[in-house]
XYZ file of N, CA and C in Angstrom:
840
model
N 0.821 -1.315 0.016
C -0.029 -0.072 0.018
C 0.938 1.088 0.029
N 0.356 2.223 -0.680
C 1.094 3.568 -0.606
C 0.863 4.504 0.414
N 1.830 5.021 1.317
C 1.518 5.707 2.376
C 2.138 6.991 2.314
N 1.449 8.184 1.970
C 2.062 9.330 1.943
C 2.375 9.769 3.587
N 3.413 10.697 3.439
C 4.004 11.188 4.624
C 3.040 11.835 5.780
N 1.920 12.680 5.077
C 0.991 13.251 5.931
C 0.215 12.113 6.661
N -0.129 11.076 5.640
C -1.100 9.773 6.339
C -0.250 9.316 7.469
N 1.076 9.008 7.231
C 1.785 8.318 8.172
C 1.671 9.305 9.549
N 1.967 10.528 9.426
C 2.006 11.453 10.629
C 0.544 11.279 11.390
N -0.507 11.265 10.434
C -1.852 11.183 11.063
C -2.113 9.967 11.712
N -1.473 8.843 11.407
C -1.610 7.418 11.907
C -0.798 7.636 13.219
N 0.423 8.309 13.315
C 1.335 8.214 14.366
C 0.510 8.885 15.637
N -0.226 9.841 15.265
C -1.268 10.828 16.122
C -2.386 10.035 16.580
N -3.045 9.302 15.738
C -4.071 8.729 15.974
C -4.109 7.482 16.924
N -2.883 6.725 16.637
C -2.574 5.681 17.493
C -1.799 6.058 18.751
N -1.345 7.189 19.017
C -0.563 7.820 19.999
C 0.815 6.914 20.064
N 1.286 6.500 18.741
C 2.694 6.174 18.749
C 3.561 7.450 18.839
N 2.979 8.528 18.413
C 3.666 9.850 18.655
C 2.605 10.820 18.966
N 3.025 12.135 19.334
C 2.114 13.158 19.985
C 2.131 12.792 21.448
N 0.823 12.975 21.940
C 0.574 12.798 23.386
C 0.617 11.186 23.451
N 1.688 10.696 24.030
C 1.959 9.196 24.222
C 1.361 8.720 25.638
N 1.491 7.325 25.737
C 1.123 6.735 26.976
C 2.202 6.920 27.988
N 3.456 7.176 27.588
C 4.481 7.058 28.537
C 4.496 8.443 29.336
N 4.341 8.287 30.667
C 3.969 9.698 31.445
C 5.354 10.325 31.687
N 5.116 11.523 32.035
C 6.442 12.351 32.297
C 7.304 11.826 33.440
N 6.547 11.312 34.392
C 7.127 10.795 35.758
C 8.121 9.614 35.247
N 7.616 8.830 34.396
C 8.521 7.654 33.912
C 9.609 8.193 33.180
N 9.436 9.139 32.363
C 10.493 9.807 31.393
C 11.637 10.228 32.458
N 11.292 11.089 33.388
C 12.383 11.840 34.294
C 12.873 10.778 35.213
N 12.234 9.701 35.629
C 12.796 8.625 36.336
C 13.874 8.043 35.555
N 13.716 7.719 34.197
C 14.650 7.196 33.290
C 15.888 7.905 33.156
N 15.558 9.140 32.948
C 16.774 10.134 32.761
C 17.457 10.333 33.983
N 17.063 10.415 35.127
C 17.795 10.304 36.369
C 18.668 9.066 36.472
N 17.944 7.823 36.064
C 18.764 6.571 36.261
C 19.828 6.639 35.166
N 19.655 7.089 34.100
C 20.893 6.970 33.086
C 21.833 7.994 33.649
N 21.512 9.131 34.106
C 22.608 10.100 34.474
C 23.295 9.281 35.706
N 22.696 8.552 36.594
C 23.288 7.970 37.816
C 24.237 6.675 37.273
N 24.076 6.316 36.001
C 24.633 5.047 35.397
C 24.117 3.853 35.736
N 22.860 3.723 36.021
C 22.109 2.586 36.516
C 22.140 1.613 35.118
N 22.748 0.543 35.499
C 22.963 -0.474 34.271
C 21.617 -0.806 33.516
N 20.431 -0.999 34.120
C 19.437 -1.220 33.452
C 18.782 -0.035 32.450
N 19.303 1.090 32.742
C 18.966 2.377 31.905
C 20.087 2.549 30.835
N 21.184 2.087 30.987
C 22.350 2.286 29.958
C 22.204 1.374 28.891
N 21.499 0.370 28.914
C 21.287 -0.787 27.679
C 22.543 -1.063 27.157
N 23.607 -1.262 27.801
C 25.021 -1.575 27.512
C 25.894 -0.495 27.083
N 25.434 0.697 27.158
C 26.412 1.824 26.927
C 27.426 2.103 28.027
N 28.600 2.618 27.918
C 29.535 3.140 28.987
C 29.984 4.575 28.506
N 29.148 5.447 28.565
C 29.448 6.815 28.143
C 30.857 7.295 28.446
N 31.606 7.968 27.743
C 32.868 8.575 27.950
C 32.683 9.523 28.754
N 31.614 10.348 28.689
C 31.450 11.552 29.755
C 30.148 11.538 30.490
N 30.180 12.150 31.481
C 29.094 12.128 32.375
C 27.944 12.962 31.746
N 26.677 12.433 31.951
C 25.538 13.184 31.623
C 24.649 13.502 32.748
N 24.267 14.762 32.975
C 23.453 15.152 33.998
C 21.891 14.865 33.509
N 21.060 14.903 34.564
C 19.688 14.656 34.160
C 19.099 15.776 33.206
N 19.559 16.904 33.480
C 19.222 18.100 32.625
C 19.611 18.099 31.254
N 20.925 17.495 31.112
C 21.561 17.205 29.791
C 20.611 16.132 28.978
N 20.209 15.002 29.701
C 19.501 13.979 29.056
C 18.285 14.624 28.709
N 17.647 15.420 29.499
C 16.434 15.903 29.186
C 16.465 16.892 28.000
N 17.432 17.821 27.857
C 17.608 18.618 26.722
C 17.701 17.758 25.372
N 18.510 16.689 25.527
C 18.798 15.864 24.435
C 17.511 15.246 23.734
N 16.830 14.603 24.843
C 15.538 14.148 24.510
C 14.307 15.181 23.846
N 14.526 16.328 24.428
C 13.589 17.403 23.785
C 13.970 17.502 22.334
N 15.261 17.675 22.132
C 15.708 17.823 20.557
C 15.507 16.782 19.816
N 15.551 15.429 20.244
C 15.618 14.259 19.406
C 14.451 13.493 19.480
N 13.701 13.665 20.532
C 12.416 12.741 20.485
C 11.182 13.708 20.536
N 11.315 14.837 21.223
C 10.169 15.809 21.359
C 9.509 15.910 22.555
N 10.289 15.476 23.606
C 9.507 15.622 24.927
C 9.492 16.967 25.342
N 8.625 17.359 26.225
C 8.409 18.649 26.701
C 9.918 19.234 27.405
N 10.532 20.262 26.930
C 11.802 20.651 27.340
C 12.028 21.243 28.722
N 10.729 21.535 29.348
C 10.735 22.260 30.598
C 11.174 21.437 31.706
N 12.357 21.783 32.442
C 12.652 20.906 33.566
C 11.719 21.001 34.606
N 10.958 22.125 34.651
C 9.845 22.094 35.942
C 8.594 21.394 35.604
N 8.360 20.843 34.484
C 7.221 19.999 34.064
C 7.431 18.653 34.631
N 6.966 18.173 35.818
C 7.188 17.096 36.446
C 6.268 15.860 36.328
N 5.016 16.267 36.061
C 3.929 15.145 36.212
C 2.902 15.304 34.967
N 2.318 14.254 34.431
C 1.322 14.403 33.377
C 1.922 13.762 32.232
N 1.147 13.885 31.201
C 1.419 13.333 29.881
C 2.738 13.873 29.252
N 3.347 13.314 28.370
C 4.479 13.778 27.702
C 4.227 13.487 26.213
N 5.249 14.145 25.512
C 5.027 13.877 24.005
C 6.203 13.336 23.304
N 5.895 12.809 22.070
C 6.985 12.568 20.994
C 6.666 13.138 19.839
N 7.422 13.871 19.193
C 7.170 14.848 18.050
C 6.991 13.909 16.816
N 5.876 13.880 16.206
C 5.644 12.850 14.961
C 6.591 13.155 13.777
N 6.900 14.601 13.560
C 7.765 14.900 12.549
C 9.123 14.361 12.810
N 9.533 14.208 13.964
C 10.947 13.666 14.303
C 10.804 12.196 13.975
N 9.538 11.599 14.367
C 9.541 10.295 14.123
C 9.614 9.969 12.716
N 8.780 10.669 11.689
C 8.777 10.629 10.473
C 10.223 10.819 9.810
N 10.959 11.861 10.264
C 12.177 12.054 9.826
C 13.130 10.765 9.955
N 12.969 10.351 11.263
C 13.952 9.077 11.467
C 13.572 7.934 10.646
N 12.355 7.571 10.402
C 11.801 6.649 9.557
C 12.291 6.677 8.124
N 12.394 8.090 7.582
C 13.020 8.446 6.433
C 14.516 7.869 6.428
N 15.224 8.231 7.462
C 16.664 7.702 7.475
C 16.744 6.239 7.451
N 15.718 5.611 8.334
C 15.772 4.165 8.353
C 15.664 3.595 6.927
N 14.813 4.114 6.015
C 14.541 3.578 4.681
C 15.805 3.649 3.944
N 16.677 4.703 4.115
C 17.849 4.775 3.550
C 18.894 3.753 3.849
N 18.926 3.501 5.166
C 19.804 2.439 5.675
C 19.324 1.068 5.207
N 18.236 0.705 5.120
C 17.509 -0.586 4.584
C 17.889 -0.858 3.222
N 17.813 0.411 2.357
C 18.075 0.410 0.908
C 19.500 0.236 0.799
N 20.539 0.874 1.458
C 21.922 0.672 1.339
C 22.322 -0.940 1.746
N 21.555 -1.494 2.858
C 21.950 -2.737 3.210
C 21.391 -3.748 2.078
N 20.291 -3.584 1.615
C 19.634 -4.304 0.432
C 20.465 -4.316 -0.824
N 21.012 -3.090 -1.218
C 21.713 -3.048 -2.329
C 23.149 -3.766 -2.207
N 23.696 -3.862 -0.970
C 24.953 -4.479 -0.736
C 24.644 -5.945 -0.570
N 23.423 -6.350 -0.443
C 22.993 -7.734 0.140
C 23.718 -8.094 1.301
N 23.648 -7.186 2.339
C 24.335 -7.330 3.371
C 23.697 -8.256 4.366
N 24.495 -8.689 5.491
C 23.841 -9.577 6.515
C 23.311 -8.800 7.688
N 22.232 -9.285 8.176
C 21.390 -8.607 9.205
C 20.978 -9.371 10.338
N 21.110 -8.807 11.743
C 20.690 -9.324 12.805
C 19.650 -8.638 13.238
N 18.289 -9.214 13.642
C 17.182 -8.594 14.251
C 17.044 -9.066 15.615
N 16.496 -8.048 16.556
C 16.250 -8.631 17.867
C 15.458 -7.505 18.472
N 14.733 -7.944 19.462
C 13.930 -6.979 20.322
C 13.800 -7.392 21.871
N 13.765 -6.256 22.548
C 13.336 -6.422 23.944
C 11.775 -6.291 24.342
N 11.193 -5.947 23.269
C 9.704 -5.788 23.204
C 8.927 -6.757 22.517
N 9.091 -8.229 22.594
C 8.543 -9.252 21.843
C 7.087 -9.220 21.447
N 6.292 -8.877 22.376
C 4.879 -8.908 21.899
C 4.460 -7.709 21.124
N 5.202 -6.620 21.108
C 4.822 -5.394 20.401
C 5.451 -5.180 19.172
N 6.735 -5.428 19.258
C 7.623 -5.006 17.977
C 8.316 -6.293 17.174
N 8.065 -7.416 17.709
C 8.631 -8.657 16.916
C 8.012 -8.646 15.426
N 6.731 -8.384 15.368
C 6.184 -8.358 14.034
C 6.672 -7.459 13.012
N 7.007 -6.282 13.534
C 7.488 -5.224 12.584
C 8.895 -5.615 12.138
N 9.657 -6.191 13.173
C 11.000 -6.503 12.728
C 10.930 -7.702 11.624
N 10.033 -8.631 11.970
C 9.960 -9.820 11.020
C 9.583 -9.357 9.556
N 8.662 -8.257 9.496
C 8.268 -7.690 8.295
C 9.428 -6.976 7.468
N 10.347 -6.250 8.268
C 11.643 -5.824 7.723
C 12.446 -6.955 7.102
N 12.733 -7.961 8.226
C 13.514 -8.937 7.735
C 13.024 -9.599 6.503
N 11.669 -9.915 6.300
C 11.279 -10.666 5.062
C 11.606 -9.819 3.739
N 11.612 -8.407 4.039
C 11.756 -7.570 2.695
C 13.235 -7.600 2.568
N 14.075 -7.563 3.712
C 15.571 -7.594 3.520
C 16.037 -8.987 2.786
N 15.323 -10.105 3.155
C 15.700 -11.391 2.548
C 15.296 -11.421 1.163
N 14.059 -10.953 0.878
C 13.729 -10.938 -0.584
C 14.635 -10.178 -1.387
N 15.272 -9.213 -0.814
C 16.150 -8.336 -1.615
C 17.608 -9.024 -1.570
N 17.714 -10.186 -0.902
C 19.097 -10.846 -1.082
C 19.839 -10.919 0.181
N 19.359 -10.213 1.083
C 20.180 -10.057 2.389
C 20.079 -11.533 3.192
N 21.214 -11.652 4.042
C 21.198 -12.866 4.935
C 20.973 -12.566 6.281
N 19.604 -13.221 6.887
C 19.293 -12.754 8.204
C 19.919 -13.860 9.075
N 20.638 -13.372 10.087
C 21.589 -14.180 10.806
C 20.786 -14.677 12.227
N 21.010 -15.891 12.677
C 20.275 -16.394 13.800
C 21.459 -16.927 14.725
N 22.557 -16.235 15.077
C 23.635 -17.080 15.919
C 23.286 -17.223 17.242
N 23.795 -18.453 17.730
C 23.681 -18.872 19.187
C 22.303 -19.185 19.455
N 21.553 -19.596 18.586
C 20.121 -20.131 18.854
C 20.011 -21.133 19.819
N 19.235 -20.890 20.963
C 19.252 -21.892 21.911
C 20.255 -21.880 22.964
N 21.218 -20.834 22.809
C 22.309 -20.836 23.837
C 21.654 -20.462 25.210
N 21.984 -21.156 26.233
C 21.529 -20.731 27.626
C 22.516 -20.152 28.472
N 22.241 -19.197 29.222
C 23.082 -18.380 30.192
C 22.210 -17.794 30.971
N 23.036 -17.433 32.227
C 22.409 -16.635 33.444
C 22.299 -15.168 33.276
N 21.188 -14.552 33.557
C 21.106 -13.202 33.551
C 20.433 -12.779 34.850
N 20.759 -11.472 35.246
C 20.348 -10.804 36.563
C 18.916 -10.221 36.214
N 18.035 -10.659 37.069
C 16.789 -9.985 37.128
C 16.586 -9.104 38.428
N 15.640 -8.418 38.672
C 15.306 -7.745 39.881
C 15.263 -8.726 41.074
N 14.679 -9.975 40.725
C 14.407 -11.069 41.776
C 15.679 -11.854 41.979
N 16.806 -11.519 41.206
C 17.863 -12.371 41.171
C 18.314 -12.946 39.899
N 19.363 -13.732 39.728
C 19.871 -14.437 38.753
C 18.853 -15.529 38.356
N 18.640 -15.560 36.904
C 17.651 -16.582 36.317
C 18.310 -17.134 34.913
N 17.959 -18.401 34.713
C 18.540 -19.035 33.508
C 17.685 -18.673 32.319
N 18.361 -18.229 31.251
C 17.693 -17.746 30.173
C 18.268 -18.520 28.967
N 17.489 -18.185 27.718
C 18.094 -18.611 26.413
C 17.786 -17.616 25.348
N 18.793 -17.479 24.434
C 18.502 -16.639 23.259
C 17.832 -17.602 22.160
N 16.772 -17.095 21.688
C 15.888 -17.653 20.643
C 15.511 -16.769 19.559
N 15.063 -17.329 18.497
C 14.686 -16.411 17.143
C 13.163 -16.952 16.824
N 12.440 -15.919 16.611
C 11.142 -16.276 16.067
C 10.839 -15.417 14.746
N 10.800 -16.108 13.760
C 10.795 -15.379 12.436
C 12.035 -14.542 12.116
N 13.270 -15.041 12.561
C 14.477 -14.391 12.386
C 14.777 -13.251 13.351
N 13.762 -13.281 14.361
C 13.993 -11.960 15.187
C 14.454 -12.551 16.651
N 15.582 -12.124 17.029
C 16.175 -12.406 18.475
C 15.328 -12.181 19.553
N 14.953 -12.911 20.516
C 14.134 -12.664 21.654
C 14.915 -13.429 22.904
N 14.627 -12.855 24.013
C 14.926 -13.498 25.349
C 13.920 -14.480 25.876
N 14.275 -15.553 26.212
C 13.226 -16.508 26.748
C 13.916 -16.956 28.216
N 12.981 -17.123 29.159
C 13.491 -17.575 30.539
C 12.866 -18.940 30.798
N 13.777 -19.869 31.399
C 13.404 -21.144 31.765
C 12.431 -21.090 32.969
N 11.407 -21.786 32.788
C 10.407 -21.740 33.877
C 10.195 -23.200 34.543
N 10.044 -23.238 35.837
C 9.875 -24.515 36.444
C 8.355 -25.062 36.486
N 8.096 -26.336 36.021
C 6.771 -26.945 35.862
C 6.208 -26.946 37.436
N 4.842 -26.658 37.571
C 4.143 -26.978 38.815
C 3.736 -28.325 38.855
N 3.985 -29.160 37.855
C 3.591 -30.653 37.910
C 4.155 -31.313 38.992
N 3.429 -32.275 39.632
C 3.953 -33.208 40.708
C 4.811 -34.322 40.276
N 4.610 -34.686 38.915
C 5.313 -35.837 38.268
C 6.720 -35.354 37.960
N 7.680 -36.273 38.364
C 9.067 -36.009 38.426
C 9.448 -35.680 36.921
N 9.043 -36.531 36.012
C 9.530 -36.188 34.490
C 8.775 -34.819 33.924
N 7.770 -34.337 34.638
C 7.278 -32.969 34.075
C 7.840 -31.855 34.890
N 8.720 -32.047 35.759
C 9.226 -30.918 36.676
C 10.520 -30.172 36.044
N 10.967 -30.786 34.880
C 12.092 -30.240 34.433
C 11.742 -28.744 33.884
N 12.747 -27.919 33.932
C 12.335 -26.499 33.481
C 12.175 -26.473 31.911
N 11.427 -25.704 31.569
C 10.991 -25.400 29.965
C 11.142 -24.008 29.720
N 11.267 -23.598 28.407
C 11.532 -22.244 27.950
C 9.954 -21.666 27.905
N 9.829 -20.463 28.714
C 8.599 -19.764 28.539
C 8.582 -18.793 27.366
N 7.641 -18.093 27.448
C 7.322 -17.090 26.319
C 8.514 -16.079 26.304
N 8.719 -15.311 24.998
C 9.798 -14.391 25.128
C 9.457 -13.159 26.061
N 10.424 -12.549 26.752
C 10.138 -11.539 27.676
C 10.845 -10.171 27.324
N 10.137 -9.285 28.142
C 10.834 -7.850 27.950
C 12.087 -7.769 28.645
N 12.952 -7.156 27.933
C 14.459 -6.868 28.523
C 15.150 -5.615 28.032
N 15.820 -4.965 28.878
C 16.732 -3.813 28.325
C 18.157 -4.389 28.129
N 18.464 -5.591 28.462
C 19.820 -5.995 28.579
C 20.649 -6.074 27.167
N 21.788 -5.850 26.982
C 22.627 -6.015 25.874
C 23.156 -7.291 25.852
N 22.877 -8.224 27.021
C 23.529 -9.627 26.887
C 23.127 -10.525 25.779
N 21.872 -10.528 25.195
C 21.657 -11.327 24.125
C 22.347 -11.026 22.927
N 22.510 -9.731 22.482
C 23.200 -9.377 21.349
C 24.592 -9.569 21.394
N 25.215 -9.492 22.618
C 26.537 -9.818 22.973
C 26.872 -11.300 22.619
N 25.860 -12.087 23.187
C 26.010 -13.474 23.041
C 26.094 -13.972 21.591
N 25.165 -13.245 20.809
C 25.062 -13.563 19.453
C 26.206 -13.219 18.634
N 26.754 -11.948 18.899
C 27.960 -11.452 18.239
C 29.045 -12.272 18.552
N 29.196 -12.636 19.856
C 30.308 -13.406 20.222
C 30.458 -14.822 19.616
N 29.194 -15.272 19.543
C 29.073 -16.651 18.816
C 29.688 -16.573 17.339
N 29.291 -15.511 16.610
C 29.742 -15.435 15.390
C 31.365 -15.345 15.321
N 31.804 -14.623 16.232
C 33.340 -14.549 16.289
C 33.915 -15.841 16.640
N 33.348 -16.530 17.608
C 33.892 -17.747 17.920
C 33.914 -18.704 16.676
N 32.931 -18.695 15.846
C 32.935 -19.500 14.658
C 33.608 -19.042 13.472
N 34.305 -17.961 13.701
C 35.075 -17.317 12.493
C 34.274 -16.706 11.573
N 33.053 -16.426 11.869
C 32.124 -15.681 10.896
C 32.078 -14.293 11.057
N 31.910 -13.562 9.954
C 31.900 -12.148 9.995
C 30.656 -11.574 10.879
N 30.790 -10.361 11.377
C 29.671 -9.695 12.020
C 28.652 -9.309 11.033
N 27.339 -8.955 11.531
C 26.465 -8.613 10.577
C 26.699 -7.196 10.014
N 26.195 -6.848 8.969
C 26.394 -5.529 8.437
C 25.458 -4.488 9.247
N 24.254 -5.029 9.615
C 23.301 -4.164 10.282
C 22.619 -4.908 11.340
N 22.492 -4.301 12.671
C 21.591 -4.756 13.647
C 20.521 -3.823 13.642
N 19.292 -4.543 13.662
C 18.004 -3.762 13.646
C 17.270 -4.083 14.950
N 17.108 -3.244 15.720
C 16.402 -3.693 17.070
C 15.954 -2.453 18.056
N 16.079 -2.803 19.305
C 15.695 -1.668 20.416
C 16.532 -2.057 21.588
N 16.275 -1.326 22.555
C 17.057 -1.351 23.870
C 18.329 -1.914 23.774
N 18.839 -2.767 24.503
C 20.065 -3.258 24.445
C 20.588 -3.890 23.051
N 19.605 -4.483 22.200
C 20.054 -4.979 20.893
C 20.832 -3.967 20.083
N 20.341 -2.648 20.138
C 20.729 -1.512 19.458
C 21.830 -0.955 20.088
N 21.968 -0.775 21.290
C 22.922 -0.084 21.990
C 24.058 -1.131 22.150
N 23.801 -2.367 22.496
C 24.972 -3.241 22.753
C 25.762 -3.366 21.493
N 25.092 -3.521 20.215
C 25.600 -3.693 19.075
C 26.411 -2.513 18.555
N 25.863 -1.256 18.679
C 26.436 -0.070 18.497
C 27.781 0.099 19.368
N 27.857 -0.304 20.449
C 29.003 -0.184 21.338
C 30.112 -1.068 20.845
N 29.749 -2.178 20.243
C 30.808 -3.110 19.688
C 31.188 -2.696 18.361
N 30.717 -1.529 17.793
C 31.278 -1.321 16.483
C 30.219 -1.845 15.370
N 29.216 -2.445 15.567
C 28.397 -2.901 14.389
C 27.436 -1.819 14.088
N 26.909 -1.674 12.900
C 26.130 -0.499 12.490
C 24.633 -0.845 12.999
N 24.132 -0.101 13.659
C 22.892 -0.428 14.314
C 21.784 0.713 14.172
N 20.630 0.362 14.082
C 19.438 1.195 14.174
C 18.564 0.832 15.199
N 17.768 1.809 16.037
C 16.952 1.288 17.037
C 15.790 2.231 17.060
N 14.599 1.511 17.510
C 13.479 2.254 17.974
C 13.588 2.318 19.446
N 12.983 3.673 19.910
C 13.002 3.902 21.313
C 11.919 4.750 21.687
N 11.484 4.458 22.988
C 10.435 5.175 23.529
C 10.906 6.488 24.260
N 10.151 7.441 24.629
C 10.745 8.572 25.258
C 11.328 8.335 26.658
N 11.050 7.180 27.204
C 11.846 6.861 28.394
C 13.128 5.950 28.231
N 13.579 5.955 27.015
C 14.612 5.131 26.622
C 15.839 5.875 26.085
N 16.443 6.860 26.945
C 17.297 7.815 26.590
C 18.396 7.258 26.049
N 19.067 6.012 26.414
C 20.272 5.456 26.095
C 20.486 5.348 24.519
N 19.314 4.901 23.864
C 19.359 4.876 22.467
C 19.607 6.151 21.658
N 18.899 7.213 22.319
C 19.174 8.498 21.777
C 20.619 9.237 21.906
N 21.120 8.636 23.243
C 22.472 9.224 23.521
C 23.398 8.376 22.512
N 23.161 7.072 22.389
C 24.077 6.226 21.449
C 24.018 6.930 19.965
N 22.834 7.478 19.594
C 22.727 8.132 18.196
C 23.545 9.370 18.314
N 23.383 10.243 19.366
C 24.086 11.512 19.506
C 25.461 11.301 19.555
N 25.985 10.215 20.074
C 27.463 10.007 20.294
C 27.968 9.181 19.017
N 27.258 8.801 18.064
C 27.801 8.085 16.835
C 27.836 6.641 16.976
N 27.224 6.027 18.005
C 27.298 4.465 18.176
C 26.128 3.896 17.452
N 24.974 4.523 17.346
C 23.763 4.113 16.603
C 23.521 5.040 15.589
N 23.189 4.466 14.198
C 23.153 5.351 13.172
C 21.730 5.920 12.954
N 20.599 5.400 13.499
C 19.310 6.099 13.505
C 18.606 5.526 14.665
N 18.019 6.364 15.390
C 17.009 6.081 16.406
C 15.643 6.606 16.139
N 14.671 5.862 16.227
C 13.281 6.179 15.728
C 12.537 6.388 17.026
N 12.062 7.595 17.427
C 11.188 7.829 18.582
C 9.757 7.439 18.416
N 9.203 6.541 19.071
C 7.861 6.060 19.174
C 7.540 5.492 20.480
N 6.124 5.243 20.739
C 5.714 4.518 21.858
C 6.069 2.950 21.413
N 6.730 2.201 22.318
C 7.045 0.970 21.834
C 6.335 -0.200 22.523
N 5.244 0.230 23.155
C 4.405 -0.793 23.848
C 3.063 -0.980 23.583
N 2.786 -0.638 22.173
C 1.396 -0.623 21.823
C 1.159 -1.964 21.081
N -0.333 -2.107 20.583
C -0.529 -3.494 19.930
C 0.245 -3.382 18.637
N 0.645 -4.699 18.111
C 1.719 -4.848 17.120
C 1.009 -4.470 15.751
N -0.287 -4.320 15.636
C -0.886 -3.929 14.537
C -0.752 -2.450 14.299
N -0.340 -1.637 15.290
C -0.233 -0.262 15.155
C 1.068 0.125 14.447
N 2.000 -0.751 14.290
C 3.227 -0.576 13.508
C 3.214 -0.993 12.135
N 2.019 -1.470 11.628
C 2.041 -1.945 10.354
C 2.167 -0.862 9.296
N 1.521 0.390 9.435
C 1.503 1.448 8.526
C 2.919 2.046 8.438
N 3.575 2.076 9.539
C 4.934 2.786 9.547
C 5.882 1.754 8.932
N 5.698 0.533 8.973
C 6.606 -0.436 8.373
C 6.190 -0.369 6.927
N 5.018 -0.367 6.341
C 4.763 -0.103 5.027
C 5.397 1.177 4.532
N 5.339 2.317 5.143
C 5.927 3.509 4.856
C 7.305 3.431 4.559
N 8.122 2.812 5.488
C 9.631 2.505 5.274
C 9.962 1.645 4.070
N 9.310 0.772 4.061
C 9.576 -0.283 2.737
C 9.262 0.382 1.518
N 8.179 1.211 1.514
C 7.687 1.925 0.275
C 8.912 3.000 0.065
N 9.334 3.529 0.898
C 10.604 4.651 0.772
C 11.808 3.863 0.086
N 12.110 2.871 0.776
C 13.146 2.011 0.514
C 13.203 1.284 -0.763
N 11.996 1.216 -1.507
C 11.634 0.591 -2.595
C 11.700 -0.985 -2.352
N 11.211 -1.306 -1.214
C 11.253 -2.773 -0.841
C 9.924 -3.402 -0.525
N 8.617 -2.662 -0.921
C 7.490 -3.157 -0.605
C 7.266 -4.564 -1.248
N 6.597 -5.367 -0.407
C 6.292 -6.795 -0.835
C 4.880 -6.900 -1.345
């Protein structure tokens, strides 16, 4: 389908992917403070060379995401500028076209499986149809990862070539043979650990790193910090991805609400693929 830019912007506002979004000011400011303090869960794998104050993070987010720039605005709804979202989607289309022309290799991954995995899978199908290689390194690799409740055994998995984190869960069955841990559904994560494991597996096998990582949270920041070209989607409470773009570690950061129904992202996916000349 053909999606004019004005229709895209209208869709962003209607669905609240941009404009007045569901992410509240309190959540944004809390995330900016945590990033400024160096909280690992807010850094998404970054290790900034210089310190960032909360006000500096807010100023950056106002410029690159469109949140309210007033430090005195503390409570209530906050915003994402739909024009900034559309501009970033235009830049994403350029990156996808360049990758397709080069028939490059691509690694997809998300920390928001229920919401964003379908969008990444659609980009992946278009890239694959253009001759790109979709990588799935370390599929099934298990590892321990720290959660708020303590360390848990996890595994890297891929669904439609999109990397996700899954956590082993104990069965409640009383039967001995049924009490073995099994993998649960993909879970939300900010961690860069999945992409680090995926990239390390490629290096261990003597394979080249991907030409592009397309993802969010730790997938984008973790790849960018390791020198892999990365593009990322990020909400207004995800300052790390915007800092990574501002410091040259991430090529493009697309501001939007990253927690809506998966169908909300179909029109913007069609818009990007249309611009990239990769519509299916």
